[in-house]
mmCIF file of C-alpha atoms in Angstrom:
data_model
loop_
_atom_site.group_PDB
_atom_site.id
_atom_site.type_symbol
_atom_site.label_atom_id
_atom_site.label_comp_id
_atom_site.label_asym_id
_atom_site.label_seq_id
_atom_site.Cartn_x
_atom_site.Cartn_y
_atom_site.Cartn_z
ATOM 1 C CA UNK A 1 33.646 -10.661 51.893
ATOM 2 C CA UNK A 2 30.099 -10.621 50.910
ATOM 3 C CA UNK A 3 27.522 -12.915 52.643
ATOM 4 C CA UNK A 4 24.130 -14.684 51.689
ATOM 5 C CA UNK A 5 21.235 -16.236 53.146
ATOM 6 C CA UNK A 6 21.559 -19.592 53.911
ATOM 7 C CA UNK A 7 18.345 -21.839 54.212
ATOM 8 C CA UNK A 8 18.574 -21.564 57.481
ATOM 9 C CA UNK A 9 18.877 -18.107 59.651
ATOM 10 C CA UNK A 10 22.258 -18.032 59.678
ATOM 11 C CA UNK A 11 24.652 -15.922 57.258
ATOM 12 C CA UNK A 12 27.171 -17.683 55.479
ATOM 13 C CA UNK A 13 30.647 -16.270 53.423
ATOM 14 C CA UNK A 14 30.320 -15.781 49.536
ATOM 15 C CA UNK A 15 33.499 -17.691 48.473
ATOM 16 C CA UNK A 16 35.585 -15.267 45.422
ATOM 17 C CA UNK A 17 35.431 -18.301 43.462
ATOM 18 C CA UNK A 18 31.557 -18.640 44.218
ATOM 19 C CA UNK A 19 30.366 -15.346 43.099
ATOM 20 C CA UNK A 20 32.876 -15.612 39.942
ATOM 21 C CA UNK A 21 30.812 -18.574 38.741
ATOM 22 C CA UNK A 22 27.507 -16.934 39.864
ATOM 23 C CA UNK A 23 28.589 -13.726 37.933
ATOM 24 C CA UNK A 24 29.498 -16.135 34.957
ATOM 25 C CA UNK A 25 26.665 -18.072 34.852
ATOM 26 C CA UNK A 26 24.367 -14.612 35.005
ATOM 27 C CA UNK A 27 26.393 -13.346 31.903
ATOM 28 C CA UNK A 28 25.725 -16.406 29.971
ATOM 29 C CA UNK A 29 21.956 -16.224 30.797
ATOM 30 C CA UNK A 30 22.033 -12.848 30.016
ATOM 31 C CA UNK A 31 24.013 -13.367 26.868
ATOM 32 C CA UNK A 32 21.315 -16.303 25.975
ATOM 33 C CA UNK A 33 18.484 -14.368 27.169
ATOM 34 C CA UNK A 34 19.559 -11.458 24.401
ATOM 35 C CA UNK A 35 20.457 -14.125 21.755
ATOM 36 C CA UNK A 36 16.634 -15.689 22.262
ATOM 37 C CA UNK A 37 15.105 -11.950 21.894
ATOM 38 C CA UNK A 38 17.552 -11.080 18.705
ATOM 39 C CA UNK A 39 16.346 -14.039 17.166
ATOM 40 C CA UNK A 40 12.920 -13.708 17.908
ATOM 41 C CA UNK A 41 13.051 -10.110 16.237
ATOM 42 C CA UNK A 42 14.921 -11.183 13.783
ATOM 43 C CA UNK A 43 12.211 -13.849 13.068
ATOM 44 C CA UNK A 44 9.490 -11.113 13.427
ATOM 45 C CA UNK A 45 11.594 -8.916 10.849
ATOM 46 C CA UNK A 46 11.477 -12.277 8.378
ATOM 47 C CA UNK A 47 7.931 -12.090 8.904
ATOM 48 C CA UNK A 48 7.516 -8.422 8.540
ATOM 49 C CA UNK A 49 9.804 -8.306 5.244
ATOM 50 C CA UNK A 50 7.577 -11.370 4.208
ATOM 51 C CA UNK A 51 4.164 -9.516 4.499
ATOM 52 C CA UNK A 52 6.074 -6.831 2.513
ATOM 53 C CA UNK A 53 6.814 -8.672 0.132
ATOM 54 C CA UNK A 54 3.678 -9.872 -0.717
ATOM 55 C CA UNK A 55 1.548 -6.483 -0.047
ATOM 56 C CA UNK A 56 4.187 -5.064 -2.942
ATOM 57 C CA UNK A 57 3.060 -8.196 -5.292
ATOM 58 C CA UNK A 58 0.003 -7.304 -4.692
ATOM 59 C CA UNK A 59 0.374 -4.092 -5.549
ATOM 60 C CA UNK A 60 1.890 -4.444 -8.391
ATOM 61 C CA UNK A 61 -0.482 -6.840 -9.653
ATOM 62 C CA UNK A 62 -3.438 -4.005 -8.853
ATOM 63 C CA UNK A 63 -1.297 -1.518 -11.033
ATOM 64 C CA UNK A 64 -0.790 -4.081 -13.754
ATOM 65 C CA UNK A 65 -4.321 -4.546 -13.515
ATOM 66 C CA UNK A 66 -5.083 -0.751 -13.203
ATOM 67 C CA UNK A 67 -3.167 -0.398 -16.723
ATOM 68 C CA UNK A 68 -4.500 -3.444 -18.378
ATOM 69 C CA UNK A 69 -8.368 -1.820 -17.779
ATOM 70 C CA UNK A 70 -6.540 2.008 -18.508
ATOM 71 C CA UNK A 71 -6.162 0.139 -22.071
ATOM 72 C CA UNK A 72 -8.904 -1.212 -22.590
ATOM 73 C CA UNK A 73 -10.970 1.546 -21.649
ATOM 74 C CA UNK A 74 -8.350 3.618 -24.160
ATOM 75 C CA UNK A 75 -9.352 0.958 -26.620
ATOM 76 C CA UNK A 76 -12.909 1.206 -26.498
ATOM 77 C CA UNK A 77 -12.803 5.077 -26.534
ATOM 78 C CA UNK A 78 -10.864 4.865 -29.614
ATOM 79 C CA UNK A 79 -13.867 2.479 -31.441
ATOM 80 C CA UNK A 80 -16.626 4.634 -29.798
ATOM 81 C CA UNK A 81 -14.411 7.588 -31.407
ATOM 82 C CA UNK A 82 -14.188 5.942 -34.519
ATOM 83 C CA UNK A 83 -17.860 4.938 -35.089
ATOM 84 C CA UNK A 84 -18.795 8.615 -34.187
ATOM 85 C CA UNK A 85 -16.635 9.684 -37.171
ATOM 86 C CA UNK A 86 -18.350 7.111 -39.258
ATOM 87 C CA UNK A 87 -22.233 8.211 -38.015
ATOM 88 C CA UNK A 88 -21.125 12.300 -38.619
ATOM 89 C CA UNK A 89 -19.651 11.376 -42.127
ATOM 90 C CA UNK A 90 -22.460 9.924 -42.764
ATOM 91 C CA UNK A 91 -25.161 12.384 -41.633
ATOM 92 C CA UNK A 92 -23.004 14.878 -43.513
ATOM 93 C CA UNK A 93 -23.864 13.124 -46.194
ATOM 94 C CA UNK A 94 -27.017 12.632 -45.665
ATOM 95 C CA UNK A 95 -27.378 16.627 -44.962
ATOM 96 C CA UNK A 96 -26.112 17.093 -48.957
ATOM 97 C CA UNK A 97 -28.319 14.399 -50.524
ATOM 98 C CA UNK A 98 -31.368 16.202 -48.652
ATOM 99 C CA UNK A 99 -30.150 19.401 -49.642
ATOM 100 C CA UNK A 100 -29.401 18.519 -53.467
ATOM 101 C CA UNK A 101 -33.125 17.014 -53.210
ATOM 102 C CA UNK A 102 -34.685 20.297 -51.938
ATOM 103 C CA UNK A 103 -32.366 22.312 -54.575
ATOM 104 C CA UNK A 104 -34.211 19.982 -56.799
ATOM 105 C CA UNK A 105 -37.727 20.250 -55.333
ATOM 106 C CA UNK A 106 -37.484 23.768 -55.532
ATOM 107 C CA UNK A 107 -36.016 23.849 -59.238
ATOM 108 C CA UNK A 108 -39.325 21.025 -59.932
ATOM 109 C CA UNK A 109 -41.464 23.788 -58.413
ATOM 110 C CA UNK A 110 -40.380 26.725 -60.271
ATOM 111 C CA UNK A 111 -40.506 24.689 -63.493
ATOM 112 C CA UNK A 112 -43.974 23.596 -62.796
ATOM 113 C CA UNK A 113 -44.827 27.085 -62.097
ATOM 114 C CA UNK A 114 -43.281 28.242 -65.636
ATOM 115 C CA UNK A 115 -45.276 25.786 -67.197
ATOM 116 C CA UNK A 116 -48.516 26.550 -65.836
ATOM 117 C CA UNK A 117 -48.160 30.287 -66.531
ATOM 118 C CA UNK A 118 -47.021 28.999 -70.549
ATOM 119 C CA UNK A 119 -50.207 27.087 -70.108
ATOM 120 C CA UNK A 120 -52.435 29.624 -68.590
ATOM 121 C CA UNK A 121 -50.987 31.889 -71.454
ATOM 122 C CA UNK A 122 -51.612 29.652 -74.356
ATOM 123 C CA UNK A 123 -55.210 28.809 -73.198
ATOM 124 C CA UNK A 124 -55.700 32.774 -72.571
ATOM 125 C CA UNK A 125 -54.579 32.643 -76.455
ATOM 126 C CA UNK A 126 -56.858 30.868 -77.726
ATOM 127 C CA UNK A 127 -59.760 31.895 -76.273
#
């Protein structure tokens, strides 16, 4: 038989029936006790998978972002590409049209030249 403090000094008996209800009511307080805590992790998981949630929309909205600037950057290479081709074309053509001018200068000089030594020679002639 098992025996507990009384208020008093004196020991008294445990009755079987006693520490059955004691050892029933501890199991349903423990019982409680470990459906409070599974609940309150369970509401910290909601709350976890919540923040998780919103950190991946968040970073999916940075990579849709991300590609939506990756585009436009791709889109203003692609006119700063284009407008390059359109400035070489035409300084190529630029180069010929200088070039066909010198070719000409040059032919302009060489004609003068002939002249003047027709002239020179015709004026020798005469004199």
């Amino acid at each position: 038989m098992e025996y507990r403090r009384n208020d008093g000094p004196n020991l008294r008996p445990v009755l079987p029936t006693q520490t059955k209800h004691i050892g029933e009511a501890l199991g349903q307080s423990v019982v409680k006790t470990e459906a409070l805590m599974m609940n309150a992790h369970m509401q910290e998981l909601e709350t976890m998978k919540g923040k998780a949630l919103e950190e991946e929309q968040d970073a999916h909205a940075a990579y849709d972002n991300a590609y939506f600037d990756l585009l436009t950057a791709q889109a203003h290479f692609m006119e700063a590409q284009a407008s390059l081709n359109i400035a070489k074309a035409k300084l190529e053509t630029s180069i010929m049209i200088v070039d066909v001018c010198v070719d000409n200068a040059v032919n302009a000089v060489g004609a003068v030249g002939r002249w003047k030594s027709k002239i020179d020679a015709s004026e020798k002639l005469r004199h």
